[in-house]
Amino acid sequence: MKYVIFFFALFLGVPIGTSLAIRYEKIEKIVFFLMIFFTVETVTINFVSREFYRGTSRGFEIGLVDLAMLVIWQVMKRRNDLFPKLEKPPGTALYLTFFFFCWVSIINSAPGYVVYSYFEIWKMVRMYAYFYVIYNYINSWEKIELLMKIIGIIIIYIGVIVLKQKYIDGMYQNAGPFPHQNSLVMYLIVFGSVVFAYFLNRRDVKLWYWIFVFGMAAISVISTLSRAGILIFLISSAIVWFYSFVQEFTMKKVGITLLLLVIAIAGVLKAMDSIVERFQTAPEESGLTRVILAKTAVKMANDKFFGIGLNNFGVKVNPPYEYGAEIYPYLHRGKIPPEDFEEKNALVETAYLSIAAETGWHNLIVYLVFLFYFLFMNFSNMKILRFHPYQFFSIGLMGGLIGIYLESTLEWVLRQTNNFYQLMMMFAVIAATRKLYFKQEMEKNER
C-alpha cells in the first residue's frame, strides 16, 4: 500500500501540485511549508530496505519532502518571470569533492554490503538537490520572512508532541517526532537560535508569540534529558545573546534578557528533579563505549587511506574484522561471545570520526572545510548586514551552527536524514542571504 500511495503521489500528485502552485501563490507557499515540515515529520518509503542495520542510511529512501521539493523545482523552472535563472549554490565544488571521495571509498566496502554505501550515496544526492532548490527559491527577503513563520509553526508542533509524550504517555526521555532525542536536540539548537535572534533583534515582531515559540523549543530540549544537548542549547543561546548585544545595545534587549532569565530559572527549578536524576543515573558503560568506538574509528581510518567504505562502520565493527574487538564485551556485558555477535548495531558517536573511518582522513578535512566555509560566510553576512532588518538570521546561525558543530563531536546525528536536510537548508539560506544583500546593493547603486 505504501508503494501504491508513493507512486500515486509521484505521478499524479506532483504534476497536479505543480500546476496549482504555479497558478496560486498560497498553494506554492503551502508546498514550501511541506518541504520544510517533512524534514521533521518524515514520511518516507525505502527501496531495498535494511531497517535493522544501524548505519547512517538503511535503504534507498525517498519521502514526501522530496516530492514537495520536486514541485518547487518545477515551479521555478516554469516561472521564468519570477525565477529567471537557476544557479549552482556557493559551496557546490566543496560538496562535490566530499561526494567524490565518499564514492571512491566504496572500493573498500565489505563484500555483500556495497549496497549499504549506495544507500548513503543516494541520500547525498537528495541532500544536494534540496540545497540547490532552497538556494534558488529564496530570491527575496519576503521568503526569509515566510521561512520564519514556518519555523515557528514547526517548533510549536514539536513542542506539542513532546508535551504529549511527557505528560500523557509518561515517557522518561522525549524525542518528539524524531527517531532519537539527540536528533531533536540538534534540530532545535538551530531553529531555536534563529528564533531567539529574531525576537531579540527585530523591532516589528509579535514579541510574546516568539518568546512562547522559543520557550517551546527550550522545553523540548530539556525534556530530552540529553546532558550535552541541554548544555549546548545554552551555549548556542549565549552566543546569539552575545552577538546581538555586540551589534547593537538596546534597553529592549536588556528587558527581554531579564524576562528570559526569570522564565529559565522557573523552568529549571520545575525540571530539576528529572535533570539531576538523569545526571546521577547515566550509565558509566555509555561513556566507556563511546571512547572505545572512537578508538575503533581511528583504527579504521588509519588502516585504509580511502576509509573502510561509506556506511560500512556497522559492518566492519563486527567479526571477521578485528577493528571492534574491544567493544564486544561492553555491548553485550559478556553474555554473548564475540564469535556469535552478528547484529550490526554499533556506530561511532561522533560525526567526524564516522566520516574519517568510512571515507578517510583526507575526506574529513574536506568535510570540515565545507562546514566552516558556510560558518565563515555567515560571519561575513553578519558583519555586512549590520543594522539590516534581516541580520538576525546570521546572528541566529552563529549560535546554531557553532552549537551543532560542537554537538557533532559527541553525536553522529548530523548525518541523519532529518538533521542533514536542516543543515543543507541553513547553508542554502546563508548563501541566498548573501546573494540578496549584494543584489540589493547593486540596485541601490544603479538608482
Tab-separated table of C-alpha atoms in Angstrom, residues 28-411:
chain	number	residue	atom	x	y	z
A	28	GLU	CA	3.104	27.446	-3.608
A	29	LYS	CA	3.653	28.617	-0.012
A	30	ILE	CA	1.905	25.517	1.341
A	31	VAL	CA	4.156	23.257	-0.727
A	32	PHE	CA	7.226	25.138	0.522
A	33	PHE	CA	5.933	24.697	4.072
A	34	LEU	CA	5.619	20.942	3.472
A	35	MET	CA	9.133	20.910	2.047
A	36	ILE	CA	10.371	22.116	5.445
A	37	PHE	CA	7.809	20.338	7.646
A	38	PHE	CA	8.603	16.874	6.289
A	39	THR	CA	12.203	17.221	7.437
A	40	VAL	CA	10.666	16.854	10.922
A	41	GLU	CA	7.741	14.502	10.395
A	42	THR	CA	9.447	12.244	7.888
A	43	VAL	CA	7.023	10.252	5.745
A	44	THR	CA	9.251	8.043	3.641
A	45	ILE	CA	9.449	4.824	1.720
A	46	ASN	CA	12.553	2.650	1.491
A	47	PHE	CA	13.510	0.627	-1.557
A	48	VAL	CA	15.822	-2.331	-0.779
A	49	SER	CA	15.334	-1.611	2.911
A	50	ARG	CA	17.679	-2.787	5.693
A	51	GLU	CA	15.724	-1.462	8.682
A	52	PHE	CA	17.696	-3.403	11.314
A	53	TYR	CA	21.064	-2.028	10.212
A	54	ARG	CA	22.259	0.737	12.495
A	55	GLY	CA	24.022	2.881	9.933
A	56	THR	CA	23.653	6.386	8.573
A	57	SER	CA	21.331	5.076	5.827
A	58	ARG	CA	19.157	1.967	5.772
A	59	GLY	CA	17.747	1.916	2.257
A	60	PHE	CA	17.108	3.832	-0.925
A	61	GLU	CA	14.885	6.277	0.884
A	62	ILE	CA	12.576	8.823	-0.667
A	63	GLY	CA	9.942	10.840	1.148
A	64	LEU	CA	7.258	13.470	0.884
A	65	VAL	CA	9.903	16.144	1.439
A	66	ASP	CA	11.465	15.073	-1.857
A	67	LEU	CA	8.113	15.174	-3.660
A	68	ALA	CA	7.430	18.684	-2.315
A	69	MET	CA	10.924	19.644	-3.472
A	70	LEU	CA	10.130	18.347	-6.978
A	71	VAL	CA	7.035	20.572	-7.073
A	72	ILE	CA	9.001	23.695	-6.062
A	73	TRP	CA	11.720	22.849	-8.592
A	74	GLN	CA	9.135	22.524	-11.376
A	75	VAL	CA	7.556	25.824	-10.330
A	76	MET	CA	10.923	27.584	-10.570
A	77	LYS	CA	11.669	26.065	-13.975
A	78	ARG	CA	8.323	27.100	-15.409
A	79	ARG	CA	8.023	30.555	-13.819
A	80	ASN	CA	10.787	32.351	-15.699
A	81	ASP	CA	9.277	35.694	-14.737
A	82	LEU	CA	9.930	35.027	-11.033
A	83	PHE	CA	12.943	32.708	-11.356
A	84	PRO	CA	14.789	33.865	-14.499
A	85	LYS	CA	17.979	31.930	-13.775
A	86	LEU	CA	18.685	28.896	-11.593
A	87	GLU	CA	22.263	28.885	-10.283
A	88	LYS	CA	24.617	26.467	-8.584
A	89	PRO	CA	24.888	27.460	-4.927
A	90	PRO	CA	28.243	28.554	-3.453
A	91	GLY	CA	29.976	25.601	-1.844
A	92	THR	CA	28.966	23.227	-4.643
A	93	ALA	CA	32.577	22.402	-5.527
A	94	LEU	CA	33.356	21.508	-1.908
A	95	TYR	CA	30.267	19.334	-1.606
A	96	LEU	CA	31.046	17.528	-4.866
A	97	THR	CA	34.628	16.938	-3.699
A	98	PHE	CA	33.309	15.410	-0.487
A	99	PHE	CA	30.816	13.376	-2.514
A	100	PHE	CA	33.578	12.141	-4.853
A	101	PHE	CA	35.733	10.779	-2.025
A	102	CYS	CA	32.662	9.181	-0.453
A	103	TRP	CA	32.116	7.411	-3.773
A	104	VAL	CA	35.771	6.348	-4.002
A	105	SER	CA	35.578	4.809	-0.524
A	106	ILE	CA	33.184	2.170	-1.874
A	107	ILE	CA	36.180	0.239	-3.235
A	108	ASN	CA	36.793	-0.833	0.379
A	109	SER	CA	33.172	-1.671	1.251
A	110	ALA	CA	32.646	-5.167	2.622
A	111	PRO	CA	31.717	-7.818	0.013
A	112	GLY	CA	27.968	-8.209	0.025
A	113	TYR	CA	27.446	-4.830	1.712
A	114	VAL	CA	28.284	-2.447	-1.134
A	115	VAL	CA	24.593	-1.627	-1.411
A	116	TYR	CA	24.810	-0.032	2.062
A	117	SER	CA	27.238	2.500	0.594
A	118	TYR	CA	24.872	3.251	-2.251
A	119	PHE	CA	22.127	3.933	0.287
A	120	GLU	CA	24.235	6.823	1.571
A	121	ILE	CA	25.224	7.970	-1.930
A	122	TRP	CA	21.547	8.261	-2.835
A	123	LYS	CA	20.893	10.282	0.331
A	124	MET	CA	23.722	12.664	-0.525
A	125	VAL	CA	22.248	13.243	-3.996
A	126	ARG	CA	18.903	14.151	-2.402
A	127	MET	CA	20.605	16.493	0.053
A	128	TYR	CA	22.327	18.441	-2.705
A	129	ALA	CA	19.067	18.699	-4.635
A	130	TYR	CA	17.406	20.119	-1.502
A	131	PHE	CA	20.274	22.587	-1.070
A	132	TYR	CA	20.008	23.655	-4.734
A	133	VAL	CA	16.243	24.163	-4.686
A	134	ILE	CA	16.111	26.192	-1.455
A	135	TYR	CA	19.015	28.397	-2.524
A	136	ASN	CA	17.254	29.290	-5.774
A	137	TYR	CA	13.795	29.556	-4.235
A	138	ILE	CA	14.824	32.165	-1.653
A	139	ASN	CA	15.058	35.073	-4.084
A	140	SER	CA	13.553	37.810	-1.889
A	141	TRP	CA	13.605	38.942	1.725
A	142	GLU	CA	9.924	38.043	1.935
A	143	LYS	CA	10.914	34.384	1.535
A	144	ILE	CA	13.083	34.694	4.657
A	145	GLU	CA	10.033	36.062	6.496
A	146	LEU	CA	7.974	33.132	5.199
A	147	LEU	CA	10.629	30.724	6.427
A	148	MET	CA	10.475	32.277	9.897
A	149	LYS	CA	6.713	31.717	10.049
A	150	ILE	CA	7.273	28.087	9.071
A	151	ILE	CA	9.984	27.670	11.714
A	152	GLY	CA	7.616	28.995	14.375
A	153	ILE	CA	4.858	26.547	13.403
A	154	ILE	CA	7.293	23.630	13.330
A	155	ILE	CA	8.722	24.382	16.786
A	156	ILE	CA	5.210	24.556	18.252
A	157	TYR	CA	4.337	21.266	16.544
A	158	ILE	CA	7.428	19.593	18.003
A	159	GLY	CA	6.691	21.055	21.426
A	160	VAL	CA	3.099	19.776	21.467
A	161	ILE	CA	4.240	16.240	20.631
A	162	VAL	CA	6.976	16.392	23.294
A	163	LEU	CA	4.496	17.567	25.955
A	164	LYS	CA	2.102	14.771	24.972
A	165	GLN	CA	4.872	12.195	25.276
A	166	LYS	CA	5.965	13.590	28.623
A	167	TYR	CA	2.682	14.220	30.428
A	168	ILE	CA	0.183	11.915	28.706
A	169	ASP	CA	2.300	8.977	27.535
A	170	GLY	CA	4.596	9.168	30.574
A	171	MET	CA	7.839	8.851	28.592
A	172	TYR	CA	11.068	9.492	30.505
A	173	GLN	CA	13.163	10.905	27.642
A	174	ASN	CA	11.236	12.535	24.823
A	175	ALA	CA	12.195	12.529	21.147
A	176	GLY	CA	9.086	14.202	19.719
A	177	PRO	CA	8.572	13.241	16.068
A	178	PHE	CA	12.280	12.432	15.645
A	179	PRO	CA	13.869	8.967	15.654
A	180	HIS	CA	16.011	9.840	18.693
A	181	GLN	CA	16.186	12.588	21.316
A	182	ASN	CA	19.617	13.666	20.075
A	183	SER	CA	18.114	14.359	16.646
A	184	LEU	CA	15.503	16.600	18.246
A	185	VAL	CA	18.128	18.495	20.263
A	186	MET	CA	20.318	19.172	17.241
A	187	TYR	CA	17.343	20.293	15.149
A	188	LEU	CA	16.105	22.698	17.814
A	189	ILE	CA	19.544	24.103	18.555
A	190	VAL	CA	19.469	25.571	15.047
A	191	PHE	CA	15.843	26.701	14.870
A	192	GLY	CA	15.782	27.818	18.500
A	193	SER	CA	18.846	30.015	17.973
A	194	VAL	CA	17.292	31.650	14.907
A	195	VAL	CA	14.035	32.344	16.765
A	196	PHE	CA	15.954	33.814	19.732
A	197	ALA	CA	17.863	36.132	17.403
A	198	TYR	CA	14.625	37.055	15.620
A	199	PHE	CA	12.709	38.498	18.565
A	200	LEU	CA	15.837	39.855	20.230
A	201	ASN	CA	16.928	41.913	17.211
A	202	ARG	CA	13.784	42.717	15.235
A	203	ARG	CA	11.527	45.550	16.366
A	204	ASP	CA	8.460	44.623	14.304
A	205	VAL	CA	7.649	41.210	15.794
A	206	LYS	CA	4.890	39.786	17.967
A	207	LEU	CA	7.183	39.548	20.958
A	208	TRP	CA	5.065	37.335	23.224
A	209	TYR	CA	4.328	34.867	20.439
A	210	TRP	CA	8.009	34.407	19.609
A	211	ILE	CA	9.012	34.161	23.272
A	212	PHE	CA	6.401	31.390	23.531
A	213	VAL	CA	7.910	29.657	20.477
A	214	PHE	CA	11.405	29.869	21.956
A	215	GLY	CA	10.033	28.548	25.235
A	216	MET	CA	8.559	25.538	23.422
A	217	ALA	CA	11.994	24.868	21.900
A	218	ALA	CA	13.675	25.108	25.310
A	219	ILE	CA	11.080	22.852	26.978
A	220	SER	CA	11.500	20.279	24.216
A	221	VAL	CA	15.283	20.257	24.599
A	222	ILE	CA	15.074	19.931	28.391
A	223	SER	CA	12.534	17.110	28.017
A	224	THR	CA	15.047	15.029	26.074
A	225	LEU	CA	17.214	14.953	29.247
A	226	SER	CA	20.237	14.992	26.955
A	227	ARG	CA	23.059	16.284	29.147
A	228	ALA	CA	25.228	17.528	26.288
A	229	GLY	CA	22.200	18.765	24.359
A	230	ILE	CA	20.925	20.974	27.195
A	231	LEU	CA	24.397	22.434	27.737
A	232	ILE	CA	24.958	23.146	24.034
A	233	PHE	CA	21.490	24.695	23.682
A	234	LEU	CA	22.511	27.118	26.455
A	235	ILE	CA	25.864	27.795	24.765
A	236	SER	CA	24.179	28.489	21.416
A	237	SER	CA	21.697	30.851	23.079
A	238	ALA	CA	24.558	32.618	24.848
A	239	ILE	CA	26.372	33.109	21.526
A	240	VAL	CA	23.225	34.603	19.974
A	241	TRP	CA	22.786	36.870	23.012
A	242	PHE	CA	26.431	37.992	22.853
A	243	TYR	CA	26.413	38.864	19.130
A	244	SER	CA	23.036	40.577	19.468
A	245	PHE	CA	24.440	42.948	22.089
A	246	VAL	CA	27.681	43.446	20.169
A	247	GLN	CA	25.765	44.524	17.073
A	248	GLU	CA	23.506	46.932	18.952
A	249	PHE	CA	22.836	47.600	22.644
A	250	THR	CA	19.196	48.427	23.429
A	251	MET	CA	17.097	48.528	26.577
A	252	LYS	CA	14.612	46.214	24.865
A	253	LYS	CA	17.280	43.524	24.762
A	254	VAL	CA	18.072	44.108	28.429
A	255	GLY	CA	14.398	43.742	29.332
A	256	ILE	CA	13.992	40.565	27.281
A	257	THR	CA	17.151	39.134	28.838
A	258	LEU	CA	15.871	39.700	32.371
A	259	LEU	CA	12.473	38.240	31.480
A	260	LEU	CA	14.023	35.127	29.939
A	261	LEU	CA	16.293	34.663	32.955
A	262	VAL	CA	13.269	34.610	35.257
A	263	ILE	CA	11.424	32.154	32.969
A	264	ALA	CA	14.549	29.989	32.615
A	265	ILE	CA	15.115	29.802	36.383
A	266	ALA	CA	11.474	28.817	36.928
A	267	GLY	CA	11.698	26.193	34.186
A	268	VAL	CA	14.925	24.695	35.502
A	269	LEU	CA	13.519	24.503	39.026
A	270	LYS	CA	10.440	22.699	37.659
A	271	ALA	CA	12.555	20.158	35.773
A	272	MET	CA	15.380	19.959	38.321
A	273	ASP	CA	14.436	16.544	39.711
A	274	SER	CA	14.477	14.892	36.282
A	275	ILE	CA	17.704	16.636	35.237
A	276	VAL	CA	19.516	15.676	38.453
A	277	GLU	CA	18.282	12.091	38.174
A	278	ARG	CA	19.488	11.894	34.570
A	279	PHE	CA	22.964	13.124	35.506
A	280	GLN	CA	23.204	10.797	38.505
A	281	THR	CA	21.870	7.644	36.848
A	282	ALA	CA	23.566	7.870	33.433
A	283	PRO	CA	25.328	4.502	32.913
A	284	GLU	CA	29.110	4.527	33.055
A	285	GLU	CA	29.185	1.995	30.211
A	286	SER	CA	27.744	4.636	27.881
A	287	GLY	CA	30.786	6.914	28.140
A	288	LEU	CA	33.194	3.984	28.012
A	289	THR	CA	31.527	2.588	24.897
A	290	ARG	CA	31.802	5.989	23.180
A	291	VAL	CA	35.544	6.076	23.860
A	292	ILE	CA	36.143	2.549	22.590
A	293	LEU	CA	34.059	3.141	19.447
A	294	ALA	CA	36.051	6.329	18.803
A	295	LYS	CA	39.292	4.342	19.068
A	296	THR	CA	37.803	1.776	16.690
A	297	ALA	CA	37.027	4.519	14.166
A	298	VAL	CA	40.601	5.797	14.370
A	299	LYS	CA	41.889	2.271	13.677
A	300	MET	CA	39.709	2.071	10.586
A	301	ALA	CA	40.801	5.477	9.291
A	302	ASN	CA	44.473	4.624	9.851
A	303	ASP	CA	44.145	1.213	8.204
A	304	LYS	CA	42.548	2.281	4.896
A	305	PHE	CA	43.551	5.501	3.149
A	306	PHE	CA	40.154	5.828	1.448
A	307	GLY	CA	38.310	4.549	4.520
A	308	ILE	CA	36.630	1.218	5.171
A	309	GLY	CA	33.660	2.049	2.932
A	310	LEU	CA	30.820	4.549	3.120
A	311	ASN	CA	28.101	3.457	5.587
A	312	ASN	CA	30.080	0.309	6.436
A	313	PHE	CA	31.095	1.088	10.027
A	314	GLY	CA	28.292	-1.084	11.405
A	315	VAL	CA	29.526	-3.989	9.280
A	316	LYS	CA	33.254	-3.821	9.900
A	317	VAL	CA	32.989	-3.252	13.647
A	318	ASN	CA	31.939	-6.935	13.729
A	319	PRO	CA	33.824	-10.199	13.091
A	320	PRO	CA	35.575	-11.322	10.974
A	321	TYR	CA	37.049	-7.798	11.066
A	322	GLU	CA	39.245	-7.075	14.075
A	323	TYR	CA	38.653	-3.330	14.365
A	324	GLY	CA	35.999	-3.588	17.074
A	325	ALA	CA	37.324	-6.422	19.229
A	326	GLU	CA	37.378	-4.206	22.328
A	327	ILE	CA	33.725	-3.216	22.073
A	328	TYR	CA	32.007	-6.610	22.207
A	329	PRO	CA	32.212	-7.180	25.980
A	330	TYR	CA	30.829	-3.697	26.641
A	331	LEU	CA	27.973	-4.054	24.151
A	332	HIS	CA	26.899	-7.424	25.478
A	333	ARG	CA	28.316	-7.363	29.004
A	334	GLY	CA	29.986	-10.716	28.425
A	335	LYS	CA	26.747	-12.587	27.743
A	336	ILE	CA	27.391	-13.221	24.054
A	337	PRO	CA	30.783	-14.405	22.776
A	338	PRO	CA	32.371	-12.192	20.106
A	339	GLU	CA	32.243	-15.010	17.528
A	340	ASP	CA	28.435	-15.141	17.892
A	341	PHE	CA	27.959	-11.397	17.545
A	342	GLU	CA	26.208	-10.880	14.203
A	343	GLU	CA	23.979	-7.845	14.833
A	344	LYS	CA	25.057	-4.696	13.032
A	345	ASN	CA	24.366	-2.326	15.913
A	346	ALA	CA	27.473	-0.279	16.712
A	347	LEU	CA	28.042	3.221	15.361
A	348	VAL	CA	30.721	5.665	16.459
A	349	GLU	CA	29.120	8.547	18.349
A	350	THR	CA	30.829	11.405	16.528
A	351	ALA	CA	30.016	12.540	13.015
A	352	TYR	CA	33.634	13.493	12.343
A	353	LEU	CA	35.285	10.185	13.220
A	354	SER	CA	32.452	8.400	11.437
A	355	ILE	CA	33.397	10.181	8.211
A	356	ALA	CA	37.130	9.600	8.778
A	357	ALA	CA	36.597	5.872	9.400
A	358	GLU	CA	34.385	5.339	6.370
A	359	THR	CA	35.943	7.698	3.798
A	360	GLY	CA	39.434	8.606	5.053
A	361	TRP	CA	41.150	11.391	6.967
A	362	HIS	CA	41.507	13.486	3.807
A	363	ASN	CA	37.732	13.480	3.314
A	364	LEU	CA	37.179	14.522	6.909
A	365	ILE	CA	39.308	17.583	6.116
A	366	VAL	CA	37.147	18.283	3.042
A	367	TYR	CA	34.017	17.938	5.162
A	368	LEU	CA	35.327	20.306	7.838
A	369	VAL	CA	36.307	22.862	5.202
A	370	PHE	CA	32.760	22.584	3.808
A	371	LEU	CA	31.214	23.151	7.248
A	372	PHE	CA	33.444	26.088	8.153
A	373	TYR	CA	33.132	27.637	4.691
A	374	PHE	CA	29.499	28.358	5.485
A	375	LEU	CA	30.210	29.345	9.084
A	376	PHE	CA	32.679	31.981	7.888
A	377	MET	CA	30.295	33.076	5.119
A	378	ASN	CA	27.618	33.504	7.766
A	379	PHE	CA	30.014	35.503	9.953
A	380	SER	CA	30.734	37.752	6.962
A	381	ASN	CA	26.989	38.121	6.348
A	382	MET	CA	26.509	39.167	9.951
A	383	LYS	CA	29.054	41.962	9.525
A	384	ILE	CA	27.808	43.322	6.198
A	385	LEU	CA	24.167	43.137	7.314
A	386	ARG	CA	24.679	45.223	10.450
A	387	PHE	CA	21.506	47.247	11.144
A	388	HIS	CA	19.783	45.426	8.271
A	389	PRO	CA	16.322	44.045	9.214
A	390	TYR	CA	17.388	40.505	8.290
A	391	GLN	CA	20.705	40.443	10.087
A	392	PHE	CA	19.005	38.366	12.789
A	393	PHE	CA	19.223	35.197	10.708
A	394	SER	CA	23.006	35.428	10.520
A	395	ILE	CA	23.219	36.111	14.270
A	396	GLY	CA	20.980	33.129	14.971
A	397	LEU	CA	23.029	30.829	12.784
A	398	MET	CA	26.253	31.837	14.502
A	399	GLY	CA	24.835	30.254	17.644
A	400	GLY	CA	23.070	27.420	15.840
A	401	LEU	CA	25.961	26.271	13.648
A	402	ILE	CA	28.601	26.524	16.374
A	403	GLY	CA	26.244	24.550	18.611
A	404	ILE	CA	25.668	21.663	16.219
A	405	TYR	CA	29.329	21.561	15.197
A	406	LEU	CA	30.188	21.141	18.877
A	407	GLU	CA	27.481	18.550	19.420
A	408	SER	CA	28.744	16.581	16.412
A	409	THR	CA	31.925	15.813	18.334
A	410	LEU	CA	29.672	13.718	20.597
A	411	GLU	CA	26.861	12.630	18.261
